[in-house]
PDB file of C-alpha atoms in Angstrom:
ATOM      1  CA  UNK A 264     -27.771  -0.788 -15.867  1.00  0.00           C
ATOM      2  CA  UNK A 265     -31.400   0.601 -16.163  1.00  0.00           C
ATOM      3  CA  UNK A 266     -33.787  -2.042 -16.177  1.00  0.00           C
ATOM      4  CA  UNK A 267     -37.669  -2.045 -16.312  1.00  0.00           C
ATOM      5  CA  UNK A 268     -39.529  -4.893 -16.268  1.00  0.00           C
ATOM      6  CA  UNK A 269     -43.786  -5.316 -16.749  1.00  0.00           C
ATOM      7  CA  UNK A 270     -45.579  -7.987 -15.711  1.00  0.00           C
ATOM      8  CA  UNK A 271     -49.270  -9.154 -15.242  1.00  0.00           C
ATOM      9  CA  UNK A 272     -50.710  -9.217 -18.659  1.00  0.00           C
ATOM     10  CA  UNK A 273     -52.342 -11.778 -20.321  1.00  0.00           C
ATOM     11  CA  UNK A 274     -55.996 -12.359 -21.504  1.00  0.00           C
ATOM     12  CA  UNK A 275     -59.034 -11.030 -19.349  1.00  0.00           C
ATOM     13  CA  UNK A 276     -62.353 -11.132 -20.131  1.00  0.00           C
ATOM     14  CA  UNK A 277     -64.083  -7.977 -21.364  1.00  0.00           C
ATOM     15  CA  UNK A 278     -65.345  -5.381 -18.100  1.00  0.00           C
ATOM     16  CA  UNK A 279     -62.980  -7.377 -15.466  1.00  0.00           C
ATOM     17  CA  UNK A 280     -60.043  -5.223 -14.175  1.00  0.00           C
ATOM     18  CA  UNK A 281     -56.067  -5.634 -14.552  1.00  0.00           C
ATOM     19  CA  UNK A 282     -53.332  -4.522 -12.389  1.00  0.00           C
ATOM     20  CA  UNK A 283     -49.881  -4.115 -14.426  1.00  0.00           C
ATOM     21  CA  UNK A 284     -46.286  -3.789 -12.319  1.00  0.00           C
ATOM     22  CA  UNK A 285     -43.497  -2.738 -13.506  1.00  0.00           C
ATOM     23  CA  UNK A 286     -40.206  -3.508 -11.403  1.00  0.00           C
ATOM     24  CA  UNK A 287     -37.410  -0.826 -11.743  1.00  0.00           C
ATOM     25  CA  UNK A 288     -33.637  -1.189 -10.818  1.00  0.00           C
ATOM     26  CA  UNK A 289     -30.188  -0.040 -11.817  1.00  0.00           C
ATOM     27  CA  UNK A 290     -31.202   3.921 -10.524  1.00  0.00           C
ATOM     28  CA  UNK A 291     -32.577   5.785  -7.970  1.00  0.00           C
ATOM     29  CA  UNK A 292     -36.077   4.667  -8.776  1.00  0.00           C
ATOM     30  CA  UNK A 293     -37.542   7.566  -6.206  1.00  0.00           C
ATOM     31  CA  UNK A 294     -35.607  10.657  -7.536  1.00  0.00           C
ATOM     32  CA  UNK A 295     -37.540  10.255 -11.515  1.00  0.00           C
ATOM     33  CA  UNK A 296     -41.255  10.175 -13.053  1.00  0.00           C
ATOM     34  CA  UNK A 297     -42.435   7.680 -14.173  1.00  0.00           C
ATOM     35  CA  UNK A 298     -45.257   6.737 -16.800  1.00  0.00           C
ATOM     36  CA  UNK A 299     -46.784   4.406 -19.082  1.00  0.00           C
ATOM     37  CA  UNK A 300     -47.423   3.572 -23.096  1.00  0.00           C
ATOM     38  CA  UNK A 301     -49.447   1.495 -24.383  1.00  0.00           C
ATOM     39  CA  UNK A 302     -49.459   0.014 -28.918  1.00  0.00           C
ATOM     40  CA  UNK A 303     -52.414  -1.727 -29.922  1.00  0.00           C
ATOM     41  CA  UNK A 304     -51.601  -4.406 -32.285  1.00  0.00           C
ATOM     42  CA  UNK A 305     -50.371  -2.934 -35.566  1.00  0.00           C
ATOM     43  CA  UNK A 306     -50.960   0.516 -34.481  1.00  0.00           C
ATOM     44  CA  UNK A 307     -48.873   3.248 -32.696  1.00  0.00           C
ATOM     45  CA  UNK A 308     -47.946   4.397 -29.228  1.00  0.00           C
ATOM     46  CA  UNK A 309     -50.710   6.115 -27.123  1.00  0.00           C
ATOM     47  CA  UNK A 310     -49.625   8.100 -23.887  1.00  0.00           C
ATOM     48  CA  UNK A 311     -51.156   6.584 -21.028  1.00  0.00           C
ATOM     49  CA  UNK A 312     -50.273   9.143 -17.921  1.00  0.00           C
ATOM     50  CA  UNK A 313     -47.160   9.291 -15.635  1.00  0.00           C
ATOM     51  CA  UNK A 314     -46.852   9.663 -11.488  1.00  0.00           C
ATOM     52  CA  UNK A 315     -44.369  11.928 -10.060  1.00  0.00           C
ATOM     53  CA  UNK A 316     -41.554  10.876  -7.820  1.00  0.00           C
ATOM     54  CA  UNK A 317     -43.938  11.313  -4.538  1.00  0.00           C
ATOM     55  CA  UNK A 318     -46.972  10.613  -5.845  1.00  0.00           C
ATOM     56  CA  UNK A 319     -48.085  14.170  -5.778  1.00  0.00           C
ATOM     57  CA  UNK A 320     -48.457  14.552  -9.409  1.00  0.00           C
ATOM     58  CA  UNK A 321     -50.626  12.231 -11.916  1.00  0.00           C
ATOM     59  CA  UNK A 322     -51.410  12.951 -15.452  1.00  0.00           C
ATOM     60  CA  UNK A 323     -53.817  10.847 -17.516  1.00  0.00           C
ATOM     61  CA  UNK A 324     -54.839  10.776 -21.091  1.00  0.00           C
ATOM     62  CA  UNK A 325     -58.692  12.155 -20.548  1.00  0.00           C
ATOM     63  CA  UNK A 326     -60.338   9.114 -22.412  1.00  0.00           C
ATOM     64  CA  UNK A 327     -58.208   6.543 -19.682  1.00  0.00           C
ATOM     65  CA  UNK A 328     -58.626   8.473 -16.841  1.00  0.00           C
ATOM     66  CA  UNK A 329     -61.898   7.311 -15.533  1.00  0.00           C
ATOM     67  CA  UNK A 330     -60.713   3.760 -16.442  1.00  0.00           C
ATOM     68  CA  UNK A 331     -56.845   3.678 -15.364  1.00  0.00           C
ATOM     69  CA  UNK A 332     -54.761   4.499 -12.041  1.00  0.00           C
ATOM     70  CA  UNK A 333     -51.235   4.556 -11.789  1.00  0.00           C
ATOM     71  CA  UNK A 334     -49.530   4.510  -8.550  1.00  0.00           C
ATOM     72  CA  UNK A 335     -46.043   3.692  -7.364  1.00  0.00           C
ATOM     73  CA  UNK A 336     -44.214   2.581  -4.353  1.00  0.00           C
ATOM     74  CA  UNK A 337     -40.807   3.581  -4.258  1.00  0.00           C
ATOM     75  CA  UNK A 338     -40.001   1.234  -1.092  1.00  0.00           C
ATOM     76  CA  UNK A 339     -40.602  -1.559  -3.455  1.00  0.00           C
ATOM     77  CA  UNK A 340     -39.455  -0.172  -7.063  1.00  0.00           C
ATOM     78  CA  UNK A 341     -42.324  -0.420  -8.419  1.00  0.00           C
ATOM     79  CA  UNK A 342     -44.643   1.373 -11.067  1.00  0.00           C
ATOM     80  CA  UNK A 343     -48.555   0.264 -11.076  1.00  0.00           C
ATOM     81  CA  UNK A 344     -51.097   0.443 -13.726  1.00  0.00           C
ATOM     82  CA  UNK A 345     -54.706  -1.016 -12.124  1.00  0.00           C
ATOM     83  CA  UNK A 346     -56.867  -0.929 -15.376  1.00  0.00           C
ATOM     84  CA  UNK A 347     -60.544  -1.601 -15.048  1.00  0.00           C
ATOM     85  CA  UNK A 348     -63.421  -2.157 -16.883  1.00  0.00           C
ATOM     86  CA  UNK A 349     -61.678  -2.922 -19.993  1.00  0.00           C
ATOM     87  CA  UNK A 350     -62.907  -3.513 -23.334  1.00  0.00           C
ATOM     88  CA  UNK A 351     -61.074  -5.114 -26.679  1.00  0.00           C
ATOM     89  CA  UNK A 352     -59.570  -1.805 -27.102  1.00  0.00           C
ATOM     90  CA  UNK A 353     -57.671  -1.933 -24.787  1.00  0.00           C
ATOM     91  CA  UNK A 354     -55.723  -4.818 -26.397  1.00  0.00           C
ATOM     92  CA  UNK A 355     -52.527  -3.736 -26.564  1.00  0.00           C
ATOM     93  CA  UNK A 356     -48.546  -3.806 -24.860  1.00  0.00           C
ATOM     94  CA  UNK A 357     -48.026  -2.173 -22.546  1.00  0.00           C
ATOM     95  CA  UNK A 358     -45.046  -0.084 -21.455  1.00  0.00           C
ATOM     96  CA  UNK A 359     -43.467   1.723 -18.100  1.00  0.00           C
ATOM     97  CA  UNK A 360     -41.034   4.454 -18.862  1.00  0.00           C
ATOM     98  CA  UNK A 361     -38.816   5.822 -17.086  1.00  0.00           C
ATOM     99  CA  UNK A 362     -38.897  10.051 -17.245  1.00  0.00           C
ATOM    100  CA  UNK A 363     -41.561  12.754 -16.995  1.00  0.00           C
ATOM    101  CA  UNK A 364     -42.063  14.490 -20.164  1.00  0.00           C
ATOM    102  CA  UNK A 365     -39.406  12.606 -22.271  1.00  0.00           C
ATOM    103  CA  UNK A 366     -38.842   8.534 -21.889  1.00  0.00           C
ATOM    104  CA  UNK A 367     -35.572   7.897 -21.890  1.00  0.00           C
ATOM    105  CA  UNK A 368     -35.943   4.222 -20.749  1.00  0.00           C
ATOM    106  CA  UNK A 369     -38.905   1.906 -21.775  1.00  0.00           C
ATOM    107  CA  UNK A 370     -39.230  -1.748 -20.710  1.00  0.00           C
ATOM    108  CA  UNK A 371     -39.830  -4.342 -22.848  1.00  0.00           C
ATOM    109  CA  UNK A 372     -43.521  -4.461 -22.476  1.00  0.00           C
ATOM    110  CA  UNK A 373     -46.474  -6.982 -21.080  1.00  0.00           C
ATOM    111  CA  UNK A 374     -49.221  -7.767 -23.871  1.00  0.00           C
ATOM    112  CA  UNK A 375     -52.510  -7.571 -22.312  1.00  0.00           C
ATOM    113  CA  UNK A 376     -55.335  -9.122 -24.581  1.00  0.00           C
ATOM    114  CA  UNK A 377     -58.952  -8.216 -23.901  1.00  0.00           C
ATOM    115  CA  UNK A 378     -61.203 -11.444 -25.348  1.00  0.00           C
ATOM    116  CA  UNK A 379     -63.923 -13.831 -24.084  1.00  0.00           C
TER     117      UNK A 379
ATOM    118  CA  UNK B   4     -55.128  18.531 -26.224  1.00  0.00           C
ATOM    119  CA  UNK B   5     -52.205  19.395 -28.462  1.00  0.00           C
ATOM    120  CA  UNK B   6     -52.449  17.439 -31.917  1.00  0.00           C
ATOM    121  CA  UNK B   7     -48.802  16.350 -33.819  1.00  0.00           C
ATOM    122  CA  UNK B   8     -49.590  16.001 -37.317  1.00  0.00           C
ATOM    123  CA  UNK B   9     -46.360  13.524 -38.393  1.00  0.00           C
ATOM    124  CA  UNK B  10     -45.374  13.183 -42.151  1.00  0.00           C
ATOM    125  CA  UNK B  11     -44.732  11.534 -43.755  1.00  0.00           C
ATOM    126  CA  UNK B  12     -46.940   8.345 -42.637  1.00  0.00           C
ATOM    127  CA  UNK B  13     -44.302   6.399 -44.850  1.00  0.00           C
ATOM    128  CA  UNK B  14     -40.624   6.653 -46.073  1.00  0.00           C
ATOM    129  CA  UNK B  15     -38.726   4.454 -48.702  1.00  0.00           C
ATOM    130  CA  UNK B  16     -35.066   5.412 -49.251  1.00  0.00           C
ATOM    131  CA  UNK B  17     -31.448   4.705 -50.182  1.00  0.00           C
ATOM    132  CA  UNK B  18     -28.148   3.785 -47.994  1.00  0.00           C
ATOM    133  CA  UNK B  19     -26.726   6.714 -47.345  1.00  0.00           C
ATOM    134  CA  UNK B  20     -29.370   9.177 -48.418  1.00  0.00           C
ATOM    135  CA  UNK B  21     -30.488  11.781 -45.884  1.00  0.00           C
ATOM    136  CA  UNK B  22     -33.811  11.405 -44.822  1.00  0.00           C
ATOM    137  CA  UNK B  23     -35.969  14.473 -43.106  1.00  0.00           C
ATOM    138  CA  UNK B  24     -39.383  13.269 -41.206  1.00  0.00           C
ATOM    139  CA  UNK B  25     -41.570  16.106 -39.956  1.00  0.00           C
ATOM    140  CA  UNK B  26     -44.002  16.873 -36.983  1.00  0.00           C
ATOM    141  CA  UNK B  27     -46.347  19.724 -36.729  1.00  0.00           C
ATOM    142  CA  UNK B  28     -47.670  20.759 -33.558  1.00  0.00           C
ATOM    143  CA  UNK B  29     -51.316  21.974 -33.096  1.00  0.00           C
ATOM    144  CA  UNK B  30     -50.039  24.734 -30.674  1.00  0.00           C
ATOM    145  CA  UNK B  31     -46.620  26.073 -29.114  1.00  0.00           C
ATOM    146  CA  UNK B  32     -44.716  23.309 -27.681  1.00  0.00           C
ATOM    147  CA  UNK B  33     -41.349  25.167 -27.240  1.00  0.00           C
ATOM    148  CA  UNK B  34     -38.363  22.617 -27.159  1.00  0.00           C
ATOM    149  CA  UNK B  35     -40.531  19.917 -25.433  1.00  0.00           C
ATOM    150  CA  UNK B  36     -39.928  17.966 -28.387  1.00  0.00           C
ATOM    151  CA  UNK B  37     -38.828  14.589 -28.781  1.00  0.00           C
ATOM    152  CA  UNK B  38     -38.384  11.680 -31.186  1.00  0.00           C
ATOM    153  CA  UNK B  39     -38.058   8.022 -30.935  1.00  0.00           C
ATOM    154  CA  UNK B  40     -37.016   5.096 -32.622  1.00  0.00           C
ATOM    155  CA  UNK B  41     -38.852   1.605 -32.974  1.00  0.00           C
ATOM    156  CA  UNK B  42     -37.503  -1.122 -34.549  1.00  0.00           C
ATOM    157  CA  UNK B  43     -39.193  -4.110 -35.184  1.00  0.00           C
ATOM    158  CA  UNK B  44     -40.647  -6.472 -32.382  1.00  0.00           C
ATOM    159  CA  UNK B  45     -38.531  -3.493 -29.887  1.00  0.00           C
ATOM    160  CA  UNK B  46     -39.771  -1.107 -27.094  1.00  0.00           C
ATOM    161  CA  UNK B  47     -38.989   2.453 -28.296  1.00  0.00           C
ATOM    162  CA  UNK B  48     -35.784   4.094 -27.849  1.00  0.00           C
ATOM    163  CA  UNK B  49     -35.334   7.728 -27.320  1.00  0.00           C
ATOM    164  CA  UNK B  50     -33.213   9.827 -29.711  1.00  0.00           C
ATOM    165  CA  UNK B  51     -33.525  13.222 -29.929  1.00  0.00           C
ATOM    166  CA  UNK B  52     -35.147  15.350 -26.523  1.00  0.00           C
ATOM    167  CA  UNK B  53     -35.491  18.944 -26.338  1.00  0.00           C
ATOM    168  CA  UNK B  54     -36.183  19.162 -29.759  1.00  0.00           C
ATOM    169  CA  UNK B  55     -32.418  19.455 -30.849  1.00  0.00           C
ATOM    170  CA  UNK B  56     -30.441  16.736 -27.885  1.00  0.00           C
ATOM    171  CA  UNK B  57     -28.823  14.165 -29.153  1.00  0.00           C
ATOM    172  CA  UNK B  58     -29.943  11.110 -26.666  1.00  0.00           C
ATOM    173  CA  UNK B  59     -27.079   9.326 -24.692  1.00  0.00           C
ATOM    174  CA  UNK B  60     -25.129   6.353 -26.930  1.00  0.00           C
ATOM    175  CA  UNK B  61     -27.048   7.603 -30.304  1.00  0.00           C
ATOM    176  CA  UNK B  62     -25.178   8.606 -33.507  1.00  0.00           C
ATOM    177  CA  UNK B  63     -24.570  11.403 -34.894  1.00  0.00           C
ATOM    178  CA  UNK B  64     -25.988  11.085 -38.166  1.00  0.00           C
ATOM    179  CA  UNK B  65     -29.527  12.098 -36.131  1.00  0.00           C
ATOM    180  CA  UNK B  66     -30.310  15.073 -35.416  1.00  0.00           C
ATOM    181  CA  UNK B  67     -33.226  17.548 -34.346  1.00  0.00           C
ATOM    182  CA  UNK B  68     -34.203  20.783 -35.519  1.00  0.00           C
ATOM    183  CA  UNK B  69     -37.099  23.385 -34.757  1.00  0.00           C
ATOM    184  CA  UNK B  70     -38.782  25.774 -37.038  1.00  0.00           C
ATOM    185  CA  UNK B  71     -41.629  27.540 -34.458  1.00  0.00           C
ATOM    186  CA  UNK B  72     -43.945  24.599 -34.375  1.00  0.00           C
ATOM    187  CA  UNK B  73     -42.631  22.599 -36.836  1.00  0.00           C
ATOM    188  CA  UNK B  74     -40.234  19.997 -36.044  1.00  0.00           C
ATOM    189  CA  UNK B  75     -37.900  17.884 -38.003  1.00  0.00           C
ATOM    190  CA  UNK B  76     -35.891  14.670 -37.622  1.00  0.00           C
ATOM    191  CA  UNK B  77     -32.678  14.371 -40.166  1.00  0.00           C
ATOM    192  CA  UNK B  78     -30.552  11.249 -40.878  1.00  0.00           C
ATOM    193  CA  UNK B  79     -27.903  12.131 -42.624  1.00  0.00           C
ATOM    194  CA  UNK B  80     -26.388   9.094 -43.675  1.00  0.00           C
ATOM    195  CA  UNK B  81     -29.403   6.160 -43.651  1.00  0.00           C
ATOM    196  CA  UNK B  82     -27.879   2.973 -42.420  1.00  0.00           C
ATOM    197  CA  UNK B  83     -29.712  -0.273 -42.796  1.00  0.00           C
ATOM    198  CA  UNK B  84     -29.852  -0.252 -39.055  1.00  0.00           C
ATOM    199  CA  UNK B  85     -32.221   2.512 -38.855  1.00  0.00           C
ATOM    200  CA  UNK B  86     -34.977   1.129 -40.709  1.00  0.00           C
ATOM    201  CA  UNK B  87     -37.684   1.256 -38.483  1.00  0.00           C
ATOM    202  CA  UNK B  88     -41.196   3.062 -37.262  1.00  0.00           C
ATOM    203  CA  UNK B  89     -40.136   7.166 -35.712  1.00  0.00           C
ATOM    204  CA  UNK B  90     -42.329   8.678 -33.864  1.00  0.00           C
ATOM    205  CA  UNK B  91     -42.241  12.449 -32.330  1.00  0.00           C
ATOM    206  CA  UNK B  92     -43.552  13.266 -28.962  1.00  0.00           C
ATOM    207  CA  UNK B  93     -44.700  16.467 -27.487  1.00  0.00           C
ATOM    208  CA  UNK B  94     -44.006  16.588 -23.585  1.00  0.00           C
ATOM    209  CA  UNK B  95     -45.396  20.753 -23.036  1.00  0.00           C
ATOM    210  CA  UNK B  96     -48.852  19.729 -21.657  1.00  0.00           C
ATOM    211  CA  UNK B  97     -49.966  16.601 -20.648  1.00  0.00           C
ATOM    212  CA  UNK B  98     -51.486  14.718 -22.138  1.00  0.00           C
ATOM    213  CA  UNK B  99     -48.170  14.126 -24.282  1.00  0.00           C
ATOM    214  CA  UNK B 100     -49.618  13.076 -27.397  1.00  0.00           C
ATOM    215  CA  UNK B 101     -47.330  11.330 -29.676  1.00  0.00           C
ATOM    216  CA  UNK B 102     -46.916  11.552 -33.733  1.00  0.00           C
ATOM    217  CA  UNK B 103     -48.666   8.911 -35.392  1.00  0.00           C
ATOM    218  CA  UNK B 104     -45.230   7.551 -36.770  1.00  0.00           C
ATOM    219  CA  UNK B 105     -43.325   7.358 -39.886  1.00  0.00           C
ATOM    220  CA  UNK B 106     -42.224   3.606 -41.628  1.00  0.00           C
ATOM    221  CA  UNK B 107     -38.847   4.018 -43.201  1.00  0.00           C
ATOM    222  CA  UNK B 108     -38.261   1.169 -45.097  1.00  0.00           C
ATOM    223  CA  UNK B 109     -34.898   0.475 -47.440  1.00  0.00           C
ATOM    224  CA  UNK B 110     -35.294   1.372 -51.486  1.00  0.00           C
TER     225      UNK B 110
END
């Protein structure tokens, strides 16, 4: 079973950075893309970027990609996002997918909640 | 960036009525189409991919079509199970913008 699970939200204070995980098992985590999604309370989904399986290949949305990284290491099944200097709009859950182009598996998503 | 104009923003229909939500794309997007479900309080699930693929374990009463840029999701049957927020996604050039959704809500 395909399984993705986030981790490391919660509330940070405005301009302080945030580093997401997401922990993949149930398939060969190094042979797919990966990416990430983020919803803002009440709103809808906004493409974040996605890695390829070696790294090689990153994609960002332009207004994120001065602000977000996402990395991976496939000896540990795992999908980053390291956000920084946040702001309250980034308020929002956040979610890994699994697939380039198309997500065919999402996890359940990590809220992260940008207040002082 | 390519733009997908959804429509429309909100749906209200019948059990068993068919029910058509559309996507426009700002620019040719071949079959990198796809759409996804969202129920309430739920991640997203994938149903349709390549504009016209039915996604593994969904039912056949959904299915994709393409018109040159203009896409379409079709229920054929609405069940109360599908009430929920649908939202395309283009996947030609990154970034891969999504729709801004549709609400389908039960008449």
């Amino acid at each position: 079973e395909v399984k993705l699970v986030e981790s490391g939200g919660g509330l940070v204070q405005p301009g302080r950075s945030l580093k997401l995980s997401c922990a993949a098992s149930g398939f060969s985590f190094n042979d797919y893309w990966m990416g990430w999604v983020r919803q803002a309370p009440g709103k809808g989904l906004e493409w974040i970027g996605e890695i390829n399986q070696d790294s090689s290949t990153i994609n960002y949305t332009p207004s994120l990609k001065d602000k977000f990284t996402i990395s991976r290491d496939n000896a540990q099944n795992t999908l980053y996002l390291q956000m920084s200097k946040l702001g309250s709009e980034d308020t929002a859950i956040y979610y890994c997918a699994r697939g380039g182009g198309f997500f065919d598996y999402w996890g359940q998503g990590v809220m992260v909640t940008v207040s002082s | 960036d390519i733009q997908m104009t959804q429509s429309p923003a909100s749906l209200s229909a019948s059990l068993e009525e068919i029910v058509t939500i559309t996507c426009q794309a700002s620019q040719d997007i071949g079959n990198w189409l796809a759409w996804y479900q969202q129920k309430p309080g739920k991640s997203p699930q994938l149903l349709i991919y390549g504009a016209t693929s039915l996604a593994d374990g969904v039912p056949s009463r959904f299915s994709g079509s393409r018109s040159g840029t203009q896409y379409s999701l079709k229920i054929s049957r609405l069940q109360v199970e599908d009430i929920g927020i649908y939202y395309c996604q283009q996947a030609s050039s990154a970034p891969n913008t999504f729709g801004a959704g549709t609400k389908l809500e039960l008449k």
